[in-house]
Short mmCIF file of C-alpha atoms and ligand atoms in Angstrom, two decimals:
data_model
loop_
_atom_site.label_atom_id
_atom_site.label_comp_id
_atom_site.label_asym_id
_atom_site.label_seq_id
_atom_site.Cartn_x
_atom_site.Cartn_y
_atom_site.Cartn_z
CA UNK H 534 117.36 19.60 46.36
CA UNK H 535 118.05 23.11 47.66
CA UNK H 536 121.36 23.91 49.30
CA UNK H 537 121.26 22.31 52.73
CA UNK H 538 123.90 22.32 55.42
CA UNK H 539 124.77 19.96 58.27
CA UNK H 540 124.15 22.65 60.91
CA UNK H 541 120.47 22.92 60.01
CA UNK H 542 118.16 21.09 62.43
CA UNK H 543 116.24 17.85 61.94
CA UNK H 544 112.48 18.44 62.26
CA UNK H 545 110.50 15.68 63.93
CA UNK H 546 106.74 15.59 64.43
CA UNK H 547 103.89 13.56 65.86
CA UNK H 548 100.43 14.23 67.28
CA UNK H 549 101.81 14.26 70.82
CA UNK H 550 104.54 12.70 72.93
CA UNK H 551 104.86 9.50 70.88
CA UNK H 552 107.35 10.94 68.42
CA UNK H 553 109.64 11.79 71.34
CA UNK H 554 110.52 8.08 71.47
CA UNK H 555 111.93 8.49 67.94
CA UNK H 556 113.45 11.92 68.67
CA UNK H 557 115.21 10.46 71.67
CA UNK H 558 116.68 7.59 69.65
CA UNK H 559 117.90 10.10 67.04
CA UNK H 560 119.55 12.26 69.74
CA UNK H 561 121.26 9.20 71.24
CA UNK H 562 122.60 7.95 67.93
CA UNK H 563 123.45 11.41 66.56
CA UNK H 564 124.31 13.54 69.61
CA UNK H 565 125.53 16.55 67.58
CA UNK H 566 122.35 16.98 65.57
CA UNK H 567 120.14 19.98 66.34
CA UNK H 568 116.46 19.07 66.47
CA UNK H 569 113.07 20.77 66.41
CA UNK H 570 110.14 18.73 67.69
CA UNK H 571 106.52 19.56 66.91
CA UNK H 572 103.75 17.88 68.93
CA UNK H 573 100.36 18.56 67.37
CA UNK H 574 98.55 18.25 70.69
CA UNK H 575 95.57 20.29 69.51
CA UNK H 576 94.69 17.54 67.01
CA UNK H 577 95.58 14.52 69.14
CA UNK H 578 94.72 11.69 68.55
CA UNK H 579 95.51 11.42 64.85
CA UNK H 580 94.42 7.79 64.89
CA UNK H 581 90.73 8.71 65.07
CA UNK H 582 90.86 11.41 62.37
CA UNK H 583 90.14 11.00 58.67
CA UNK H 584 93.06 10.44 56.37
CA UNK H 585 92.36 13.81 54.68
CA UNK H 586 92.55 15.64 58.00
CA UNK H 587 95.87 13.96 58.87
CA UNK H 588 97.26 14.83 55.40
CA UNK H 589 96.35 18.42 56.05
CA UNK H 590 98.03 18.52 59.48
CA UNK H 591 101.17 16.76 58.22
CA UNK H 592 101.52 19.15 55.27
CA UNK H 593 101.15 22.24 57.41
CA UNK H 594 103.61 21.00 60.03
CA UNK H 595 106.17 20.09 57.37
CA UNK H 596 105.88 23.61 55.90
CA UNK H 597 106.40 25.04 59.39
CA UNK H 598 109.52 22.90 59.91
CA UNK H 599 110.88 23.94 56.52
CA UNK H 600 110.34 27.60 57.50
CA UNK H 601 112.38 26.82 60.62
CA UNK H 602 115.21 25.82 58.25
CA UNK H 603 115.13 22.05 58.82
CA UNK H 604 117.31 19.97 56.51
CA UNK H 605 115.20 16.87 57.13
CA UNK H 606 111.70 16.14 58.40
CA UNK H 607 111.03 12.87 60.23
CA UNK H 608 107.38 11.85 60.29
CA UNK H 609 107.59 10.23 63.73
CA UNK H 610 104.03 9.00 63.58
CA UNK H 611 102.70 5.88 61.90
CA UNK H 612 99.24 7.35 61.33
CA UNK H 613 100.70 10.37 59.53
CA UNK H 614 103.23 8.21 57.68
CA UNK H 615 100.39 5.97 56.42
CA UNK H 616 98.11 8.85 55.42
CA UNK H 617 100.50 11.52 54.24
CA UNK H 618 104.02 10.36 53.45
CA UNK H 619 103.42 9.98 49.71
CA UNK H 620 101.95 13.47 49.51
CA UNK H 621 104.79 14.95 51.57
CA UNK H 622 107.31 13.34 49.22
CA UNK H 623 105.56 14.78 46.17
CA UNK H 624 105.44 18.27 47.67
CA UNK H 625 108.71 18.58 49.54
CA UNK H 626 111.25 16.02 48.34
CA UNK H 627 112.98 18.62 46.17
CA UNK H 628 113.51 20.88 49.20
CA UNK H 629 114.46 18.66 52.14
CA UNK H 630 115.13 15.06 53.14
CA UNK H 631 112.16 13.06 54.39
CA UNK H 632 111.99 9.96 56.58
CA UNK H 633 108.92 8.08 57.78
CA UNK H 634 108.58 5.35 60.43
CA UNK H 635 106.89 2.65 58.35
CA UNK H 636 109.41 1.95 55.59
CA UNK H 637 112.37 1.36 57.98
CA UNK H 638 110.24 -1.12 59.99
CA UNK H 639 109.04 -2.95 56.87
CA UNK H 640 112.65 -3.34 55.71
CA UNK H 641 113.70 -4.57 59.15
CA UNK H 642 110.93 -7.19 59.30
CA UNK H 643 111.71 -8.31 55.75
CA UNK H 644 115.37 -8.75 56.62
CA UNK H 645 114.97 -10.48 59.98
CA UNK H 646 111.54 -12.06 60.37
CA UNK H 647 110.16 -12.82 56.93
CA UNK H 648 109.20 -16.41 57.85
CA UNK H 649 107.50 -15.55 61.14
CA UNK H 650 103.89 -14.94 62.14
CA UNK H 651 103.70 -11.17 62.60
CA UNK H 652 101.29 -9.17 64.76
CA UNK H 653 100.84 -5.43 64.25
CA UNK H 654 99.22 -3.10 66.77
CA UNK H 655 98.51 0.54 65.92
CA UNK H 656 95.90 3.29 65.85
CA UNK H 657 92.60 2.88 64.02
CA UNK H 658 93.87 5.04 61.17
CA UNK H 659 97.03 2.99 60.60
CA UNK H 660 95.18 -0.33 60.82
CA UNK H 661 92.41 0.86 58.47
CA UNK H 662 95.03 1.90 55.90
CA UNK H 663 96.34 -1.69 55.76
CA UNK H 664 99.77 -0.20 55.08
CA UNK H 665 101.82 -2.88 56.86
CA UNK H 666 99.96 -5.77 55.19
CA UNK H 667 100.35 -4.13 51.77
CA UNK H 668 104.03 -3.27 52.11
CA UNK H 669 105.00 -6.63 53.65
CA UNK H 670 102.98 -8.49 50.98
CA UNK H 671 105.20 -6.85 48.34
CA UNK H 672 108.02 -8.96 49.82
CA UNK H 673 105.94 -12.14 49.96
CA UNK H 674 105.21 -11.76 53.70
CA UNK H 675 101.52 -12.59 54.17
CA UNK H 676 101.25 -13.97 57.71
CA UNK H 677 100.47 -10.54 59.15
CA UNK H 678 97.70 -9.94 61.72
CA UNK H 679 96.68 -6.43 62.74
CA UNK H 680 94.75 -5.04 65.67
CA UNK H 681 93.74 -1.46 66.46
CA UNK H 682 94.62 -0.60 70.06
CA UNK H 683 93.55 3.05 70.24
CA UNK H 684 93.12 3.48 74.00
CA UNK H 685 96.84 3.09 74.65
CA UNK H 686 97.64 6.54 73.20
CA UNK H 687 95.36 8.25 75.73
CA UNK H 688 96.91 6.46 78.69
CA UNK H 689 100.41 7.36 77.53
CA UNK H 690 99.54 11.00 76.86
CA UNK H 691 98.04 11.26 80.34
CA UNK H 692 101.25 9.90 81.88
CA UNK H 693 99.54 6.64 82.96
CA UNK H 694 102.07 4.29 81.41
CA UNK H 695 103.16 2.88 84.78
CA UNK H 696 99.63 2.61 86.15
CA UNK H 697 98.08 -0.83 86.71
CA UNK H 698 95.22 0.30 84.43
CA UNK H 699 97.67 0.37 81.53
CA UNK H 700 98.85 -3.12 82.35
CA UNK H 701 95.26 -4.43 82.37
CA UNK H 702 94.53 -2.79 79.04
CA UNK H 703 97.72 -4.11 77.45
CA UNK H 704 96.80 -7.61 78.62
CA UNK H 705 93.26 -7.25 77.28
CA UNK H 706 94.52 -6.18 73.85
CA UNK H 707 97.34 -8.73 73.60
CA UNK H 708 94.97 -11.56 74.53
CA UNK H 709 92.92 -10.77 71.43
CA UNK H 710 92.46 -13.82 69.12
CA UNK H 711 93.87 -11.77 66.25
CA UNK H 712 97.30 -11.90 67.92
CA UNK H 713 97.24 -15.58 68.89
CA UNK H 714 100.54 -17.43 68.42
CA UNK H 715 102.44 -14.56 66.86
CA UNK H 716 106.24 -14.71 66.99
CA UNK H 717 106.82 -11.00 66.46
CA UNK H 718 104.79 -7.96 67.56
CA UNK H 719 105.31 -4.73 65.63
CA UNK H 720 104.54 -1.61 67.68
CA UNK H 721 103.21 0.43 64.77
CA UNK H 722 102.53 3.55 66.81
CA UNK H 723 105.34 5.70 68.15
CA UNK H 724 103.59 6.09 71.50
CA UNK H 725 103.76 2.37 72.25
CA UNK H 726 107.50 2.00 73.02
CA UNK H 727 106.63 3.69 76.32
CA UNK H 728 104.69 0.48 77.15
CA UNK H 729 107.18 -1.92 75.57
CA UNK H 730 108.35 -3.39 78.90
CA UNK H 731 104.78 -4.18 79.91
CA UNK H 732 104.27 -5.98 76.59
CA UNK H 733 107.52 -7.94 76.87
CA UNK H 734 106.54 -8.99 80.38
CA UNK H 735 103.14 -10.11 79.12
CA UNK H 736 104.88 -12.38 76.59
CA UNK H 737 107.61 -13.49 79.06
CA UNK H 738 110.04 -12.42 76.33
CA UNK H 739 108.83 -15.27 74.09
CA UNK H 740 107.53 -12.88 71.43
CA UNK H 741 109.93 -10.41 69.85
CA UNK H 742 108.49 -6.92 70.40
CA UNK H 743 109.76 -4.45 67.77
CA UNK H 744 109.57 -0.69 67.91
CA UNK H 745 110.67 1.73 65.24
CA UNK H 746 112.76 4.11 67.35
CA UNK H 747 116.31 2.89 66.72
CA UNK H 748 115.50 1.53 63.28
CA UNK H 749 114.29 4.99 62.24
CA UNK H 750 117.30 6.70 63.83
CA UNK H 751 119.59 4.48 61.73
CA UNK H 752 117.63 5.42 58.60
CA UNK H 753 118.06 9.11 59.52
CA UNK H 754 121.79 8.59 59.95
CA UNK H 755 122.13 6.80 56.62
CA UNK H 756 120.15 9.41 54.69
CA UNK H 757 122.10 12.29 56.20
CA UNK H 758 125.41 10.51 55.52
CA UNK H 759 124.45 9.80 51.88
CA UNK H 760 123.78 13.51 51.44
CA UNK H 761 126.86 14.73 53.35
CA UNK H 762 124.60 16.37 55.91
CA UNK H 763 125.68 14.67 59.14
CA UNK H 764 126.64 17.10 61.90
CA UNK H 765 129.60 15.47 63.59
CA UNK H 766 130.69 17.98 66.22
CA UNK H 767 129.48 20.81 68.42
CA UNK H 768 126.83 20.93 71.10
CA UNK H 769 123.28 20.23 69.97
CA UNK H 770 120.23 22.34 70.69
CA UNK H 771 116.73 20.89 70.96
CA UNK H 772 113.62 22.98 70.53
CA UNK H 773 110.08 21.81 71.29
CA UNK H 774 106.84 23.20 69.92
CA UNK H 775 103.30 22.12 70.70
CA UNK H 776 100.11 23.34 69.05
CA UNK H 777 98.43 23.38 72.46
CA UNK H 778 100.17 23.44 75.82
CA UNK H 779 99.38 20.57 78.17
CA UNK H 780 101.02 19.77 81.49
CA UNK H 781 100.86 16.08 80.61
CA UNK H 782 102.95 16.63 77.48
CA UNK H 783 105.57 18.52 79.45
CA UNK H 784 105.75 15.81 82.11
CA UNK H 785 106.12 12.96 79.64
CA UNK H 786 108.65 14.98 77.63
CA UNK H 787 110.68 15.47 80.82
CA UNK H 788 110.98 11.70 81.16
CA UNK H 789 113.11 11.83 78.03
CA UNK H 790 114.85 15.18 78.23
CA UNK H 791 114.85 16.06 81.94
CA UNK H 792 113.85 19.42 83.39
CA UNK H 793 115.65 21.46 80.75
CA UNK H 794 112.77 21.07 78.32
CA UNK H 795 111.07 24.34 77.40
CA UNK H 796 107.84 24.03 75.43
CA UNK H 797 106.82 26.76 73.03
CA UNK H 798 103.19 26.98 72.09
CA UNK H 799 102.71 27.51 68.38
CA UNK H 800 99.26 27.14 66.98
CA UNK H 801 100.16 27.15 63.31
CA UNK H 802 96.49 26.77 62.37
CA UNK H 803 95.53 30.19 63.64
CA UNK H 804 98.09 32.03 61.58
CA UNK H 805 97.63 33.69 58.26
N1 DGL G 2034 102.02 8.29 67.61
C1 DGL G 2034 101.12 8.15 66.57
C2 DGL G 2034 101.32 7.01 65.65
O1 DGL G 2034 102.42 6.52 65.54
C3 DGL G 2034 99.76 8.76 66.62
C4 DGL G 2034 98.87 8.45 67.77
C5 DGL G 2034 97.58 9.23 67.66
O2 DGL G 2034 97.64 10.45 67.69
O3 DGL G 2034 96.52 8.60 67.53
O4 DGL G 2034 100.42 6.59 64.96
#
């Protein structure tokens, strides 16, 4: 590991606004940490892309965040975590700290819900990878039922999360036979916490709906602490980059960070 210091920022990325749910949880838990967020809006949605394409995007973004002096990169996207985390570890683990969103959730389910019937909803890419089934099976958890729910990302990116159309779609998906009689629903896409209330209402709070935001923030805290890299005082700065500017991104981002958000467009694919 190269020499890293606590004042260096944490890099966080996703295809769009979804990773902001994780970024926000990190900022709440670790208010002194500087962050740099990268939303790869030009390639959104990742869930419909090939695993090779997602690997490529994730690698390039991680390089960009390393150039921006990040001490840690958080892959705040399940699709990218499923497709690219192993490759990112091989390439960059000697330079920076890396955190994904799948491993913390798997550990959390193992610890708290190992005897329950588990439902998993995610993008097509994450579901096709079978990553949750495989990782949970390693701990003897086999009652896992997955469903791809790709249209939710579009509604969220367009700022439609409070629209009745979103509610109808959530109901349609959660009624699917694949999710019948589950006790726990894993939101395996970082966009979905934005619709978590709608899902909890659908289940009348009888199904435990889990999202990876706080669980991942705790993992970030632990990893930084283990490496003496926690920033424990001083005001934090937050920078936001997008590969393509969209008004929708800015509006959804403002829900989390208020008006002070300033988006910088950075198409890292057109450089060099
Ligand atoms: N937020 C993402 C995830 O966790 C990606 C959504 C997408 O771009 O399809 O998978």
